[in-house]
Short mmCIF file of C-alpha atoms in Angstrom, two decimals:
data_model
loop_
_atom_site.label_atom_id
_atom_site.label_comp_id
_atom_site.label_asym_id
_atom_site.label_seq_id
_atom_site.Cartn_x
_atom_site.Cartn_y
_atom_site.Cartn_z
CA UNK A 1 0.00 0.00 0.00
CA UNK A 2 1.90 3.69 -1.73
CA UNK A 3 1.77 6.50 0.04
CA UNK A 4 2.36 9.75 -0.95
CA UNK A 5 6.00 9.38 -0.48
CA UNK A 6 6.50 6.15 -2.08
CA UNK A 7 3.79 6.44 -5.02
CA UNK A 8 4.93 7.51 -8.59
CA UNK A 9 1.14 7.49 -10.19
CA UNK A 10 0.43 11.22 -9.46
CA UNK A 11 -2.47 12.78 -11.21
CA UNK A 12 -1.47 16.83 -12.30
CA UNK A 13 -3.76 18.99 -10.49
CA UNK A 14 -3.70 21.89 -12.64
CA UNK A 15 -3.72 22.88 -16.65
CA UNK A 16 -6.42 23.18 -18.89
CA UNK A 17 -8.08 19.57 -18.96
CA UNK A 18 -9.83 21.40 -15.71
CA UNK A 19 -10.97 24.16 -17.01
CA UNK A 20 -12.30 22.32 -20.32
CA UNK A 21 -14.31 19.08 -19.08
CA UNK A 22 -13.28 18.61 -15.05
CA UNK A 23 -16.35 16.11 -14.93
CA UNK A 24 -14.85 13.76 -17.34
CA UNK A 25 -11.48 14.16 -15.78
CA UNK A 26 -12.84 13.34 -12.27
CA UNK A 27 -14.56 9.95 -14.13
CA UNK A 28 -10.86 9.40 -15.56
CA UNK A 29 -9.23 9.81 -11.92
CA UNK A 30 -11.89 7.68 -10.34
CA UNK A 31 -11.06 4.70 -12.85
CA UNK A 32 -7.73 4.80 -12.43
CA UNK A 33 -7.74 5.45 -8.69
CA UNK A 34 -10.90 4.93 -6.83
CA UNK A 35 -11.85 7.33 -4.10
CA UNK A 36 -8.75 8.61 -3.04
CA UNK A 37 -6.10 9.48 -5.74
CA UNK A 38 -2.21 11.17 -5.28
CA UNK A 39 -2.16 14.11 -6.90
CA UNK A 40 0.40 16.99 -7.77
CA UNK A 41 -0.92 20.75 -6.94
CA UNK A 42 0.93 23.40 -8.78
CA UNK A 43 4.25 23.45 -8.27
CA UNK A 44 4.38 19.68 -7.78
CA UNK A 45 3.67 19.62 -4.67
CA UNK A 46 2.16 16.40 -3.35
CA UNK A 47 -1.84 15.92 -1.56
CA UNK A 48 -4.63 13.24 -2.18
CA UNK A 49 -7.78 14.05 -4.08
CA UNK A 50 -10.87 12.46 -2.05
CA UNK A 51 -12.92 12.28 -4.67
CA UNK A 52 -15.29 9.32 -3.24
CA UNK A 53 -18.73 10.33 -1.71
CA UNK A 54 -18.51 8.36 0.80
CA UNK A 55 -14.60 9.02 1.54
CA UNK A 56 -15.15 12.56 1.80
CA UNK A 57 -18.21 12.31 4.27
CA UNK A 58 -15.84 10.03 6.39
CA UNK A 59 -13.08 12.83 5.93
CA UNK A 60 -15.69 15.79 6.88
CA UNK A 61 -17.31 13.87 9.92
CA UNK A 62 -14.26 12.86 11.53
CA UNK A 63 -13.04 16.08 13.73
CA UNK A 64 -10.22 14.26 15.18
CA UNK A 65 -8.48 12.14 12.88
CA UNK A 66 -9.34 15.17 9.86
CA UNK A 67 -8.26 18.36 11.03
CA UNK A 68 -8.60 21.93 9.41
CA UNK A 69 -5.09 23.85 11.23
CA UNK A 70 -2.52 24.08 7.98
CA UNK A 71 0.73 24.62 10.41
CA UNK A 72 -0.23 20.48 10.33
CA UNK A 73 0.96 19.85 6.67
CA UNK A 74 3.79 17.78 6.63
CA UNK A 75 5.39 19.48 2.71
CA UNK A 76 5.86 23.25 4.60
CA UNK A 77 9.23 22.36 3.82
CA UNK A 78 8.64 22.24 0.11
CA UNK A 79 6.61 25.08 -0.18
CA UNK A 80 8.10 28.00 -1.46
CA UNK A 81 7.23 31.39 -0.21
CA UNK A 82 5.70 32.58 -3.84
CA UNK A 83 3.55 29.39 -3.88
CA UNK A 84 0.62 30.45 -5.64
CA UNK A 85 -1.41 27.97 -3.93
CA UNK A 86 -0.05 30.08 -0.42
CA UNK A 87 -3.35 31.96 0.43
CA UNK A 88 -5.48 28.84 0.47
CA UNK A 89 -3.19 27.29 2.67
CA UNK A 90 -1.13 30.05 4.83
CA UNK A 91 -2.64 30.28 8.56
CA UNK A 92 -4.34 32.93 10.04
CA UNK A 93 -6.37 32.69 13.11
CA UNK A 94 -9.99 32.84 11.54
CA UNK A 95 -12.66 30.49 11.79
CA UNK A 96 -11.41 28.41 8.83
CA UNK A 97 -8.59 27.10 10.78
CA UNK A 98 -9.79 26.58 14.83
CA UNK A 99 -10.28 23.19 15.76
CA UNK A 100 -12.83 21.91 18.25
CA UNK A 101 -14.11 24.03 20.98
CA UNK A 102 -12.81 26.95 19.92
CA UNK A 103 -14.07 26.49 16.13
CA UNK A 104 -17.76 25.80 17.12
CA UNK A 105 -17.55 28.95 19.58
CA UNK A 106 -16.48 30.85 15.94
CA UNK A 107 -18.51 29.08 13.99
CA UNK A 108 -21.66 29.62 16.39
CA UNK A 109 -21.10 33.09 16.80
CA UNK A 110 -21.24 33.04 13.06
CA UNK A 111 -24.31 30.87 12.36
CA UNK A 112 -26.17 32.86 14.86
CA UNK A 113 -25.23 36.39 13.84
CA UNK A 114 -26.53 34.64 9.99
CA UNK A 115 -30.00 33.47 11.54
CA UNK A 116 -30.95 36.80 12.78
CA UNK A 117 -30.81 38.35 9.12
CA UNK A 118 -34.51 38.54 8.21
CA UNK A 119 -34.92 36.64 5.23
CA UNK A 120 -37.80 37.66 3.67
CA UNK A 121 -36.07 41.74 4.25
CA UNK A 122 -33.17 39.72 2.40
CA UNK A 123 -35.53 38.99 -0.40
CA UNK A 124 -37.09 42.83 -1.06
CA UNK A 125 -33.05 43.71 -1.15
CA UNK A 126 -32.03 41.20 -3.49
CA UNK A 127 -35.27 41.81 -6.09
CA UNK A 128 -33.95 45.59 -5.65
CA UNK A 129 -30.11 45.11 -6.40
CA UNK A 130 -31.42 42.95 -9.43
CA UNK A 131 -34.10 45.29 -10.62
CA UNK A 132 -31.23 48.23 -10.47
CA UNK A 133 -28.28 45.95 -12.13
CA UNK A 134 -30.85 45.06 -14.75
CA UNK A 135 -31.94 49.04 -15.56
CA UNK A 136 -27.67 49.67 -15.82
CA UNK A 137 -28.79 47.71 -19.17
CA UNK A 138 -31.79 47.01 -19.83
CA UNK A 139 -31.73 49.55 -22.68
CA UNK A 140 -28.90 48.30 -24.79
CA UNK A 141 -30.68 45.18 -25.48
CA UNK A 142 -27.51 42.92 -24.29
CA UNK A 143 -25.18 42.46 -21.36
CA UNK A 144 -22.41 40.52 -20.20
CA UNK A 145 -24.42 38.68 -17.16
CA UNK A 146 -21.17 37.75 -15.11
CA UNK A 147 -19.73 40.80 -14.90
CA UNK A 148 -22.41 43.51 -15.51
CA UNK A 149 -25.08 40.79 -12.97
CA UNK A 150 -23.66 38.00 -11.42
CA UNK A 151 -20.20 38.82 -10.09
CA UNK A 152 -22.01 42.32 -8.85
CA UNK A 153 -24.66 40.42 -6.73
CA UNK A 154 -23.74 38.95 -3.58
CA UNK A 155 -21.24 41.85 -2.29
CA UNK A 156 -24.21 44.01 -2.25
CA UNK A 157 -25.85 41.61 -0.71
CA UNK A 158 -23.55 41.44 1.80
CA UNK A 159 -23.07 44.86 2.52
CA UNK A 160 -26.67 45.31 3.31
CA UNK A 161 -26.24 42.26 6.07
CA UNK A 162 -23.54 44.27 7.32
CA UNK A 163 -24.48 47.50 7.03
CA UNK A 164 -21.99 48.70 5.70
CA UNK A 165 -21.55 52.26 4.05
CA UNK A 166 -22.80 51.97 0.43
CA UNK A 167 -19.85 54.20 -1.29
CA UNK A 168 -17.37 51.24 0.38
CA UNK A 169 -18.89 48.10 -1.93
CA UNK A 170 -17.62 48.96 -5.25
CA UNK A 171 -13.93 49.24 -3.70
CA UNK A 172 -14.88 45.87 -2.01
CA UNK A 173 -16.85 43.98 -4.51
CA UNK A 174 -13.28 44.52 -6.62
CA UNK A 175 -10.87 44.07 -4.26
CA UNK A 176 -12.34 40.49 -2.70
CA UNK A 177 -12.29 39.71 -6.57
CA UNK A 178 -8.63 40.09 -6.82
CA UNK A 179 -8.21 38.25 -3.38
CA UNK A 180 -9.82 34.87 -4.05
CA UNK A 181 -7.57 34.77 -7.63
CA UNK A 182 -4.14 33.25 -7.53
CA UNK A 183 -2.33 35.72 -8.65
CA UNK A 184 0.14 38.73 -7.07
CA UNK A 185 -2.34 41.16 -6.57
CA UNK A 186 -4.26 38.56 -4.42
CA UNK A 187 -2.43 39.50 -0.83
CA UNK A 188 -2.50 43.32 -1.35
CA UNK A 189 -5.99 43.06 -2.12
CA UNK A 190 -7.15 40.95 0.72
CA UNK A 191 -5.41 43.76 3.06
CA UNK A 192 -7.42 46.10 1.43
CA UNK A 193 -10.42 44.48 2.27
CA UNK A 194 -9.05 43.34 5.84
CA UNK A 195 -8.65 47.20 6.96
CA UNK A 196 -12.67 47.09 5.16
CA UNK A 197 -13.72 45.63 7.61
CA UNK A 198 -12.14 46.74 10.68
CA UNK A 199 -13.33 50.55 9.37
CA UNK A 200 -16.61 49.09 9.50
CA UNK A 201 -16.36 47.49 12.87
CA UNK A 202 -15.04 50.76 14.27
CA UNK A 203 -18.31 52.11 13.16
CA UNK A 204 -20.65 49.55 14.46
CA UNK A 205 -18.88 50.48 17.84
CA UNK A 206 -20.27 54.12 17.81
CA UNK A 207 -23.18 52.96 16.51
CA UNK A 208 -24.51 49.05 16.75
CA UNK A 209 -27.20 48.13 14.42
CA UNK A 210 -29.52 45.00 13.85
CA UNK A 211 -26.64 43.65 11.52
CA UNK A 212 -24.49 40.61 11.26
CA UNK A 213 -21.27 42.65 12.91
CA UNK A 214 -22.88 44.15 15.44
CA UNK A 215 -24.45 40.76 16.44
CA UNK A 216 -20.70 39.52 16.25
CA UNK A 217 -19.84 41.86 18.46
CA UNK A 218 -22.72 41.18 21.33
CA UNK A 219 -23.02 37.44 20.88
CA UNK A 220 -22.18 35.35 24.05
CA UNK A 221 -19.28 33.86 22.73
CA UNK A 222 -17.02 37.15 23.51
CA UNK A 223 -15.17 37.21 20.01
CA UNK A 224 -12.50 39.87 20.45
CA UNK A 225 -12.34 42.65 17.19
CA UNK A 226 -9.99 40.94 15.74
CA UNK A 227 -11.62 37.48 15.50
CA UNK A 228 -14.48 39.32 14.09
CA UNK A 229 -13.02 40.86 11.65
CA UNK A 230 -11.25 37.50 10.18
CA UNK A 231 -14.45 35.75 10.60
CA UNK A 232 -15.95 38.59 8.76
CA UNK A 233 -13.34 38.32 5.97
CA UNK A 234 -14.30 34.49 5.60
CA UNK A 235 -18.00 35.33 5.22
CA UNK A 236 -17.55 37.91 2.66
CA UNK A 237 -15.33 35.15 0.56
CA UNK A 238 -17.35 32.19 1.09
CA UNK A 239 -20.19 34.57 0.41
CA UNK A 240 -18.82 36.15 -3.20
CA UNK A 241 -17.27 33.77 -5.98
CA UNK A 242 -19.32 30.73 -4.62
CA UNK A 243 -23.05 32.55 -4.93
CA UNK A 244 -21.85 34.63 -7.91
CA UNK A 245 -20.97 31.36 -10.14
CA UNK A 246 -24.25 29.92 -9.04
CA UNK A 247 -26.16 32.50 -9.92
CA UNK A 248 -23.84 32.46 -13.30
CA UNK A 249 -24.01 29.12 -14.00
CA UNK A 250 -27.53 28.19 -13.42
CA UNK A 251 -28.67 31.10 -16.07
CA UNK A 252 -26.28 29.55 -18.18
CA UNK A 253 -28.33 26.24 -17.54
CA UNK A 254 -31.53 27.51 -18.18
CA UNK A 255 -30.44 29.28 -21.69
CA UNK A 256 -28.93 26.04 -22.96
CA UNK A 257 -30.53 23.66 -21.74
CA UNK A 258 -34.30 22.74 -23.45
CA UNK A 259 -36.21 21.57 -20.25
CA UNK A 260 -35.75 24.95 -18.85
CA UNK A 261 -35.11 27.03 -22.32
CA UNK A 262 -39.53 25.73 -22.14
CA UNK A 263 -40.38 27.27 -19.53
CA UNK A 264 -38.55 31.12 -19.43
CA UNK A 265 -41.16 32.98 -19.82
CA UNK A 266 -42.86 31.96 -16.71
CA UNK A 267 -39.01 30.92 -14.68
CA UNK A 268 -40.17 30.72 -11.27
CA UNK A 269 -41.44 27.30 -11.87
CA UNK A 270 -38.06 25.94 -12.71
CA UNK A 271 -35.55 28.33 -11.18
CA UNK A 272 -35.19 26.26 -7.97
CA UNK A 273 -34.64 22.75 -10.16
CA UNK A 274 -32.02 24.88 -11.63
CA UNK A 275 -30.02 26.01 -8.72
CA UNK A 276 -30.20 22.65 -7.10
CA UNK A 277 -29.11 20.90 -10.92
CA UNK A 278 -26.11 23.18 -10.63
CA UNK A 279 -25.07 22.59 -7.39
CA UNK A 280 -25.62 18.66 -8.31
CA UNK A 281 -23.58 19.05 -11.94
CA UNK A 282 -21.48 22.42 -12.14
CA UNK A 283 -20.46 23.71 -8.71
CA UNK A 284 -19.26 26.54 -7.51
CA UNK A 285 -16.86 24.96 -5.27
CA UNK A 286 -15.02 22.52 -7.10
CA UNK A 287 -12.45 21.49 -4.97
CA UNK A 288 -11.23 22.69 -1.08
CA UNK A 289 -8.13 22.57 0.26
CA UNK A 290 -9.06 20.81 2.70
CA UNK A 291 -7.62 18.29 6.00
CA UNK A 292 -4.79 17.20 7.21
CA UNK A 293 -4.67 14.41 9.11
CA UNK A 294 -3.38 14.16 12.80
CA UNK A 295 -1.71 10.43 12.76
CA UNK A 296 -1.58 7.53 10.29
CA UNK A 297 -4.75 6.22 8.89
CA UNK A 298 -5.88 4.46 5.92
CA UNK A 299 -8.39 6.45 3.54
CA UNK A 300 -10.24 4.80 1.00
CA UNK A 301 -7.28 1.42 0.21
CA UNK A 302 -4.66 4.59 0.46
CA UNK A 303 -1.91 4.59 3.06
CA UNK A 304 -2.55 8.41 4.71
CA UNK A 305 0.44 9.53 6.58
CA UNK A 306 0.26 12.76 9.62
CA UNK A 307 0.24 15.81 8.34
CA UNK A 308 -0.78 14.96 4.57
CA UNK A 309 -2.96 17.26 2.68
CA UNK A 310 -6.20 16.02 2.07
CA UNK A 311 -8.29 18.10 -0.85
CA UNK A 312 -11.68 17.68 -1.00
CA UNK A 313 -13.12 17.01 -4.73
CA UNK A 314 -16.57 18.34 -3.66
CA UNK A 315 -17.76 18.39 -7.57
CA UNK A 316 -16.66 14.79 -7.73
CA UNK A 317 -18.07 13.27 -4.83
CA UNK A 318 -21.55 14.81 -6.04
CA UNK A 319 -20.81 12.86 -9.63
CA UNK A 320 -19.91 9.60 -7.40
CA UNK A 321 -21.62 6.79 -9.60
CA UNK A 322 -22.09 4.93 -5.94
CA UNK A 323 -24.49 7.95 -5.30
CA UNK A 324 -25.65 9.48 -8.49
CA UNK A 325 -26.17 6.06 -10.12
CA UNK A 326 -28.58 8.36 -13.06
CA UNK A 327 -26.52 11.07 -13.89
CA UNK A 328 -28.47 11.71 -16.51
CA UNK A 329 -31.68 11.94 -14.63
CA UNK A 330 -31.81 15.69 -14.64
CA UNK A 331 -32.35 18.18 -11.23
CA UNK A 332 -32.65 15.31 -8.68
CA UNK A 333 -35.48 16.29 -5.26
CA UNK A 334 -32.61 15.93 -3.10
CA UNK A 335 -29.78 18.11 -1.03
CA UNK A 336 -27.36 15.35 -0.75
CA UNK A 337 -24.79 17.21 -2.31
CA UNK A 338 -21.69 17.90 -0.99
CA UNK A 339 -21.28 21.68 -2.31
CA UNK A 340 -21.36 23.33 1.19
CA UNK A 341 -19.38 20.65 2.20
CA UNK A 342 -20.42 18.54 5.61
CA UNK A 343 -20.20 18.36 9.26
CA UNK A 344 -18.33 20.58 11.57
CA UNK A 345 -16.54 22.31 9.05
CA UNK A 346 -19.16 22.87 6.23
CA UNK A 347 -21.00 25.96 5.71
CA UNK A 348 -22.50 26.77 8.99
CA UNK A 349 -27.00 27.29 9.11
CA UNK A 350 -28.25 29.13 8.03
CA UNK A 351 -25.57 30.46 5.29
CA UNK A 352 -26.37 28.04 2.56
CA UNK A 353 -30.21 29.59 2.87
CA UNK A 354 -28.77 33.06 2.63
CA UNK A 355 -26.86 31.91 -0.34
CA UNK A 356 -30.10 30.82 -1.70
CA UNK A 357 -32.59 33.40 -1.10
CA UNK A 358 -30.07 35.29 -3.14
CA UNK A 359 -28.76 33.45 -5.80
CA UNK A 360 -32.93 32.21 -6.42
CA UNK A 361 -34.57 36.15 -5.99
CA UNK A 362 -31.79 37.76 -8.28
CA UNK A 363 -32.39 35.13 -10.97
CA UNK A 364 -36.12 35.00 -10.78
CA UNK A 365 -36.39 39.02 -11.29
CA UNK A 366 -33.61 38.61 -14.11
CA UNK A 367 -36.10 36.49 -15.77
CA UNK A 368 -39.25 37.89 -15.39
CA UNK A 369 -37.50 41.51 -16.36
CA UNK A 370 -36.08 39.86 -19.41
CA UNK A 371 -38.15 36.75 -20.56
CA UNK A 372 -36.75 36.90 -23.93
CA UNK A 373 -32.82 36.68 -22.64
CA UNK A 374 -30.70 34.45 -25.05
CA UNK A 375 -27.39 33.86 -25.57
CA UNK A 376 -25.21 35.75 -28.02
CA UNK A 377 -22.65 33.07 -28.99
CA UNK A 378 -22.77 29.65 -29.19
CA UNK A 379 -23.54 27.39 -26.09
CA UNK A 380 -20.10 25.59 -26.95
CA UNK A 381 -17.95 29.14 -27.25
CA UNK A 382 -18.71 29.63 -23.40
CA UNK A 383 -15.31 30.10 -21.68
CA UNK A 384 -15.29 28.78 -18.11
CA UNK A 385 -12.46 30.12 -15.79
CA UNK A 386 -9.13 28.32 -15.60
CA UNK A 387 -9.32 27.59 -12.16
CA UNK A 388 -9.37 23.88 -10.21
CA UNK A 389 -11.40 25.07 -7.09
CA UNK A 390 -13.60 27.30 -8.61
CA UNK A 391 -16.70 26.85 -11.78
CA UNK A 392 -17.27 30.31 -12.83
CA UNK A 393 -17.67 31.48 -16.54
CA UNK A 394 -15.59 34.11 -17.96
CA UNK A 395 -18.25 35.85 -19.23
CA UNK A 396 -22.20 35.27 -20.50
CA UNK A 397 -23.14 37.26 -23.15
CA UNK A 398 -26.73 37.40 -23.97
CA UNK A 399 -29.55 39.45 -26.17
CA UNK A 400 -32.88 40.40 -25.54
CA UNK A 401 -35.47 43.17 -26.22
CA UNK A 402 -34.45 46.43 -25.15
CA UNK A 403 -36.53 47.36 -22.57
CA UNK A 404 -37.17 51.48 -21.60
CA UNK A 405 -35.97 52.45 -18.17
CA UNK A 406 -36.44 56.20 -17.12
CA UNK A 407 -33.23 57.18 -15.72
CA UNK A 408 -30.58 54.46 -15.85
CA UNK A 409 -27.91 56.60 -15.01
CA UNK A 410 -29.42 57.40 -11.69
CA UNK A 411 -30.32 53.33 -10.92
CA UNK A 412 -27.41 53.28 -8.42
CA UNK A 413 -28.11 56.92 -6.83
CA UNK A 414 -30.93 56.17 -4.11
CA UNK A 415 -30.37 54.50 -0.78
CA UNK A 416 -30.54 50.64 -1.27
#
């Protein structure tokens, strides 16, 4: 039984193969490897892809032999310090990397600062960032929906649930763009939006509001300022790229695909089937990097060694045949997924419902503004992003009816 050491059958975790057909590639991996496969990150540095549904529940339930701390990983030593992998991986004392106790008094803080947002509140927002996004162009007749819709969407979502200044999101809806891309801009960036947010907790100080910081900041759990404003830093990631390619790719589903392509002009019916398809068959959150485990274990017929990396292929556990026998069966009733990941360290309640009330209330007004919307290429000249965690499109150009709005120009000048 290989381990990482010892094995020479490494699978390259990076190139284009991901960025042109991942799902086939994952099918490839999982016949040649089963559930767990050694794989090379860029760089050539050395993890295993848990790509089995069942492997990666066992990886996500167990808190102690599975841990989430990166000063664990056994390869710091071959890491160098322009890794462009370093951000996903480099330790900082937010919620993503506490352990036991003192992650679920994070994590709670967290969950329970989310289930005091008022939903339906949420809702009347979202149809109102939409509705104003949409007037930007709803004249011109066309519109690139990722970056003029999409990618715009959840920040100001976000900034509403934090209450934060509204002439601060445009600097932050870019600058937590150029944080979550590999890339050297990414670090200056995510200082940028780092001093964000302790501006804003500075101001919810002098004056406390019925938003997620300020319920941060009076929850039981006593998080000092500076745990808040890492924990609100992880929020505002987890919240942006993830929502903002579902919301991209399930239009993209519904304009391409003929058993919702039927039913546009009406949408609501089949907007939900959508967003749950997506989550099922394109992602947001491909991969996550991920565990590391505390001693030697065996994963899946794989000899797992302390301190190994352990990625989780969330897109491929959802595709596992042992699961998904019918992957051809269309938008399936059930959550099962794995794309908010599982168990202590999955996306804590209620955030996945935030995500959704969203991702569903920005579509359905995009549809019933524009029930004519089609795309303005081919389905096939789509260009998805060339990234391994991520499923995001480059762009989504579409056409419809030009559609009169009185004052476009002003859309963005009342108080939202």
């Amino acid at each position: 039984m290989a381990d990482l050491a010892s094995t020479e059958d490494f699978v390259k975790l990076y190139g284009t193969q991901f960025q042109e057909d991942p799902a086939a590639l994952y099918a490839q991996i999982r016949h040649q490897h089963g559930g767990v496969a050694p794989v090379l990150l860029d760089g050539d540095v050395p993890a295993w892809l848990v790509i089995g549904y069942r492997e990666i529940h066992q990886v996500a339930s167990d808190n102690l032999l599975f841990q989430r701390d990166t000063r664990r990983w056994n390869q710091w030593d071959n890491v160098p310090a322009d890794w462009p992998l370093l951000p996903y991986v480099a330790y900082n004392p937010s919620v993503m990397f506490t352990e036991a106790l003192e992650h679920r008094r994070r994590a709670g803080a967290i969950g329970d600062a989310l289930s005091a947002v008022d939903q339906f509140d949420l809702r009347s927002h979202c149809e109102r960032i939409a509705d104003r996004l949409i007037d930007t162009f709803a004249g011109s007749g066309e519109a690139d929906l990722i970056a003029q819709f999409a990618m715009q969407i959840p920040l100001l979502a976000i900034a509403k649930m934090y209450g934060m200044p509204e002439a601060e999101t445009p600097a932050l809806v870019r600058d937590v763009a150029i944080s979550l891309d590999v890339g050297p801009d990414a670090i200056p960036a995510y200082g940028r939006v780092q001093e964000a947010m302790g501006r804003l907790l500075a101001g919810k100080h002098q004056q406390p509001g019925a938003d997620v910081p300020s319920h941060m900041m009076q929850h039981p759990a006593q998080l000092t300022d500076a745990e808040i404003i890492q924990d609100l830093l992880v929020v505002t990631a987890a919240a942006q790229q993830p929502t903002a390619n579902w919301i991209g790719n399930t239009i993209r589903l519904m304009l391409t695909d003929d058993r919702f392509a039927m039913t546009l002009s009406g949408g609501r019916g089949s907007v939900g089937e959508a967003l749950n398809e997506v989550l099922w068959h394109d992602t947001p959150t491909q991969n996550f990097i991920g565990r590391f485990a505390t001693r030697d274990t065996q994963l899946g017929g794989r000899r797992v060694r302390a301190g190994d990396l352990l990625v989780l292929g969330l897109a491929a556990a959802n595709a596992d045949p042992h699961v998904r026998p019918d992957l051809a069966g269309g938008a399936l009733g059930n959550h099962a997924h794995m794309s908010f990941g599982h168990g202590e360290h999955g996306c804590p309640h209620p955030a996945p419902e935030v995500a959704e009330v969203i991702a569903r209330t920005t579509v359905e007004v995009l549809l019933d503004r524009l029930p004519d919307l089609s795309l303005s290429v081919p389905a096939e000249r789509l260009v998805w992003r060339p990234s391994m965690w991520m499923r995001g499109l480059e762009s989504l150009p579409v056409t419809f009816t030009p559609t009169y709005v009185a004052s476009p120009a002003d859309s963005f000048s009342g108080a939202w």
